Short mmCIF file of C-alpha atoms and ligand atoms in Angstrom, two decimals:
data_model
loop_
_atom_site.label_atom_id
_atom_site.label_comp_id
_atom_site.label_asym_id
_atom_site.label_seq_id
_atom_site.Cartn_x
_atom_site.Cartn_y
_atom_site.Cartn_z
CA MET A 15 0.00 0.02 0.03
CA GLU A 16 1.33 3.44 -0.92
CA ILE A 17 0.23 6.67 0.75
CA ARG A 18 0.65 9.84 -1.29
CA GLN A 19 -0.72 13.37 -1.40
CA LEU A 20 -3.54 13.93 -3.87
CA GLN A 21 -2.41 16.29 -6.63
CA SER A 22 -4.34 19.50 -7.25
CA ASP A 23 -5.53 18.22 -10.69
CA GLU A 24 -6.99 15.04 -9.26
CA THR A 25 -10.57 14.63 -8.15
CA PRO A 26 -10.88 13.91 -4.42
CA PRO A 27 -12.57 10.53 -3.66
CA MET A 28 -15.78 12.09 -2.25
CA ASP A 29 -17.62 8.76 -1.62
CA LEU A 30 -14.79 7.72 0.66
CA LEU A 31 -14.40 11.17 2.33
CA LEU A 32 -18.18 11.21 3.08
CA LEU A 33 -17.82 7.84 4.93
CA ALA A 34 -15.95 9.80 7.66
CA ASP A 35 -18.20 12.88 7.63
CA PRO A 36 -21.71 13.01 6.27
CA SER A 37 -21.55 16.75 5.41
CA THR A 38 -20.42 17.61 1.91
CA ARG A 39 -20.04 21.31 3.00
CA ILE A 40 -17.70 20.39 5.87
CA VAL A 41 -15.66 17.94 3.75
CA GLU A 42 -15.25 20.57 1.01
CA GLY A 43 -14.02 23.03 3.64
CA TYR A 44 -11.39 20.54 4.88
CA LEU A 45 -10.16 19.94 1.25
CA LYS A 46 -9.85 23.66 0.68
CA ARG A 47 -7.78 24.29 3.86
CA GLY A 48 -5.91 20.99 4.17
CA GLN A 49 -3.81 18.44 2.36
CA CYS A 50 -5.61 15.33 1.18
CA PHE A 51 -3.78 12.00 1.21
CA VAL A 52 -4.85 8.73 -0.45
CA ALA A 53 -3.69 5.23 0.20
CA GLU A 54 -3.55 3.07 -2.88
CA GLY A 55 -3.37 -0.70 -3.23
CA GLU A 56 -3.68 -2.74 -6.44
CA GLY A 57 -4.31 0.41 -8.48
CA CYS A 58 -7.29 1.65 -6.49
CA ILE A 59 -7.83 4.08 -3.60
CA VAL A 60 -8.43 2.10 -0.40
CA ALA A 61 -8.20 4.96 2.15
CA VAL A 62 -8.11 8.68 2.50
CA HIS A 63 -7.31 11.32 5.11
CA VAL A 64 -6.79 15.03 5.32
CA LEU A 65 -4.19 16.95 7.40
CA LEU A 66 -5.49 20.37 8.33
CA PRO A 67 -3.26 23.03 9.85
CA THR A 68 -5.24 24.67 12.67
CA ARG A 69 -2.90 26.69 14.92
CA PRO A 70 0.77 27.44 14.76
CA ASP A 71 2.61 24.14 15.41
CA THR A 72 -0.71 22.16 15.43
CA ILE A 73 -2.23 20.09 12.66
CA GLU A 74 -5.52 18.11 12.79
CA LEU A 75 -6.19 14.73 11.27
CA VAL A 76 -9.60 14.77 9.75
CA ASN A 77 -11.69 12.57 7.37
CA VAL A 78 -9.89 9.30 7.97
CA ALA A 79 -11.80 6.68 5.98
CA VAL A 80 -11.04 3.20 4.74
CA SER A 81 -13.20 1.74 1.95
CA GLU A 82 -15.76 -0.71 3.39
CA ARG A 83 -14.16 -3.63 1.56
CA HIS A 84 -10.83 -2.98 3.16
CA GLN A 85 -11.92 -2.26 6.73
CA GLY A 86 -10.81 -4.40 9.67
CA LYS A 87 -7.49 -5.38 8.07
CA GLY A 88 -5.15 -2.89 9.64
CA VAL A 89 -5.39 -0.21 6.90
CA GLY A 90 -6.79 2.41 9.31
CA LYS A 91 -3.95 1.89 11.70
CA GLN A 92 -1.41 2.27 8.88
CA VAL A 93 -3.06 5.45 7.69
CA VAL A 94 -3.17 7.04 11.14
CA ARG A 95 0.46 6.04 11.81
CA ALA A 96 1.47 7.56 8.43
CA ALA A 97 -0.36 10.82 9.19
CA ILE A 98 1.47 11.11 12.55
CA GLU A 99 4.85 10.56 10.73
CA LYS A 100 3.91 13.15 8.10
CA ALA A 101 3.00 15.70 10.68
CA LYS A 102 6.32 15.03 12.42
CA GLN A 103 8.24 15.51 9.15
CA LEU A 104 6.47 18.75 8.45
CA GLY A 105 7.71 20.06 11.78
CA TYR A 106 4.47 20.16 13.76
CA ALA A 107 4.60 19.88 17.57
CA THR A 108 1.08 18.48 18.10
CA ILE A 109 -1.39 16.39 16.11
CA GLU A 110 -5.10 16.44 17.04
CA VAL A 111 -8.01 14.38 16.00
CA GLY A 112 -11.69 14.38 17.03
CA THR A 113 -14.39 11.76 16.87
CA GLY A 114 -17.96 11.30 18.02
CA ASN A 115 -18.87 10.06 21.52
CA SER A 116 -20.49 7.10 19.76
CA SER A 117 -17.57 6.10 17.59
CA THR A 118 -16.23 3.39 19.88
CA GLY A 119 -14.03 1.72 17.16
CA GLN A 120 -12.48 5.06 16.14
CA LEU A 121 -11.74 5.96 19.80
CA ALA A 122 -10.00 2.55 20.16
CA LEU A 123 -8.01 3.11 16.93
CA TYR A 124 -6.79 6.59 17.83
CA GLN A 125 -5.76 5.61 21.40
CA LYS A 126 -3.95 2.54 19.99
CA CYS A 127 -2.05 4.95 17.82
CA GLY A 128 -0.92 7.10 20.78
CA PHE A 129 -3.59 9.79 21.10
CA ARG A 130 -4.95 10.74 24.44
CA ILE A 131 -8.36 12.28 25.20
CA VAL A 132 -7.88 15.92 26.02
CA GLY A 133 -11.44 17.23 26.00
CA VAL A 134 -15.10 17.04 25.01
CA ASP A 135 -16.85 19.53 22.84
CA LEU A 136 -20.36 19.11 24.19
CA ASP A 137 -23.14 19.18 21.59
CA PHE A 138 -20.71 19.67 18.66
CA PHE A 139 -22.66 17.28 16.38
CA THR A 140 -26.07 18.53 17.51
CA ARG A 141 -25.00 22.13 16.67
CA HIS A 142 -23.17 21.38 13.35
CA TYR A 143 -25.21 18.64 11.72
CA ASP A 144 -28.82 18.80 10.57
CA GLU A 145 -29.51 15.05 10.69
CA GLU A 146 -29.36 12.98 13.81
CA ILE A 147 -26.42 10.48 13.89
CA VAL A 148 -26.68 7.22 15.79
CA GLU A 149 -23.77 4.77 15.95
CA ASN A 150 -23.62 1.51 17.97
CA GLY A 151 -27.03 2.43 19.34
CA ILE A 152 -25.57 5.65 20.86
CA PRO A 153 -26.78 9.08 19.76
CA CYS A 154 -23.69 11.05 18.48
CA ARG A 155 -23.85 14.40 20.25
CA ASP A 156 -20.42 15.28 21.56
CA MET A 157 -16.97 15.59 19.87
CA ILE A 158 -14.23 13.76 21.83
CA ARG A 159 -10.94 15.58 21.24
CA LEU A 160 -7.74 13.64 21.25
CA SER A 161 -4.14 14.86 20.98
CA GLN A 162 -0.59 13.70 20.67
CA ASP A 163 2.79 15.46 21.09
CA LEU A 164 5.13 14.74 18.25
N1 COA B 7 -14.96 -1.54 16.65
C1 COA B 7 -13.94 -1.79 17.55
N2 COA B 7 -12.71 -1.55 17.32
C2 COA B 7 -12.36 -1.02 16.12
C3 COA B 7 -13.34 -0.76 15.09
C4 COA B 7 -14.68 -1.05 15.43
N3 COA B 7 -15.71 -0.80 14.55
N4 COA B 7 -12.72 -0.31 13.94
C5 COA B 7 -11.38 -0.25 14.27
N5 COA B 7 -11.19 -0.68 15.52
C6 COA B 7 -9.96 -0.71 16.26
C7 COA B 7 -9.46 -2.06 16.39
O1 COA B 7 -9.36 -2.27 17.81
C8 COA B 7 -8.10 -2.16 15.74
O2 COA B 7 -7.16 -2.52 16.66
P1 COA B 7 -6.30 -3.92 16.61
O3 COA B 7 -5.53 -3.78 15.28
O4 COA B 7 -5.46 -3.84 17.77
O5 COA B 7 -7.31 -4.98 16.52
C9 COA B 7 -7.77 -0.74 15.30
O6 COA B 7 -8.97 0.02 15.54
C10 COA B 7 -7.36 -0.56 13.88
O7 COA B 7 -8.12 -1.29 13.00
P2 COA B 7 -7.99 -1.18 11.46
O8 COA B 7 -8.34 -2.52 10.83
O9 COA B 7 -6.69 -0.59 11.12
O10 COA B 7 -9.14 -0.16 11.10
P3 COA B 7 -9.87 0.03 9.67
O11 COA B 7 -8.95 -0.18 8.54
O12 COA B 7 -11.16 -0.67 9.67
O13 COA B 7 -10.14 1.59 9.76
C11 COA B 7 -11.75 3.26 10.35
C12 COA B 7 -10.86 2.17 10.81
C13 COA B 7 -12.56 3.91 11.44
C14 COA B 7 -10.95 4.34 9.63
C15 COA B 7 -12.75 2.63 9.25
O14 COA B 7 -13.58 1.74 9.95
C16 COA B 7 -13.64 3.61 8.54
O15 COA B 7 -13.27 4.16 7.49
N6 COA B 7 -14.83 3.95 9.08
C17 COA B 7 -15.75 4.82 8.44
C18 COA B 7 -15.27 6.26 8.50
C19 COA B 7 -14.95 6.77 9.85
O16 COA B 7 -15.71 6.51 10.78
N7 COA B 7 -13.83 7.50 9.96
C20 COA B 7 -13.36 8.07 11.28
C21 COA B 7 -13.99 9.32 11.55
S1 COA B 7 -13.47 9.95 13.14
#
């Protein structure tokens, strides 16, 4: 599997990006402000993520998604680890990531990759998304913020 930055003349894989975030408007904002990376295997895109500079020395990992066919095989872990390495190479001091209170698998993945929970943005999803989101039988209301020193 090769992970590379998407070139400006390439079309972002919207279907995959929308797996991580149901809002086209929010995804398009991330693409405008951040760098989109794709992971390719056997000639097709299997995963995507975006690195978004937020504050001086801090970058946020957003829109991590692995195609449904390739989930549960370690691709997500490889992508998150590659994003951490890239952020280090770019000279950032901190990498952050956020996920929903109901995203139990994602919370496991990020903590296994070294992130620690640093805060909760109460009602983030209720405020920013029109449709109700439910995962694992849990209403997704709050954003769990995680961070890692590089
Ligand atoms: N439930 C429990 N644990 C899960 C999980 C789930 N649904 N999904 C991932 N994990 C954990 C596992 O514990 C695994 O650890 P292990 O290797 O020690 O067993 C670890 O995360 C990595 O799993 P991996 O196979 O690398 O994950 P993946 O390739 O399936 O990618 C996602 C994980 C979340 C990126 C992928 O499921 C996905 O694209 N989901 C839809 C989009 C999304 O939710 N993006 C994140 C937005 S915050």
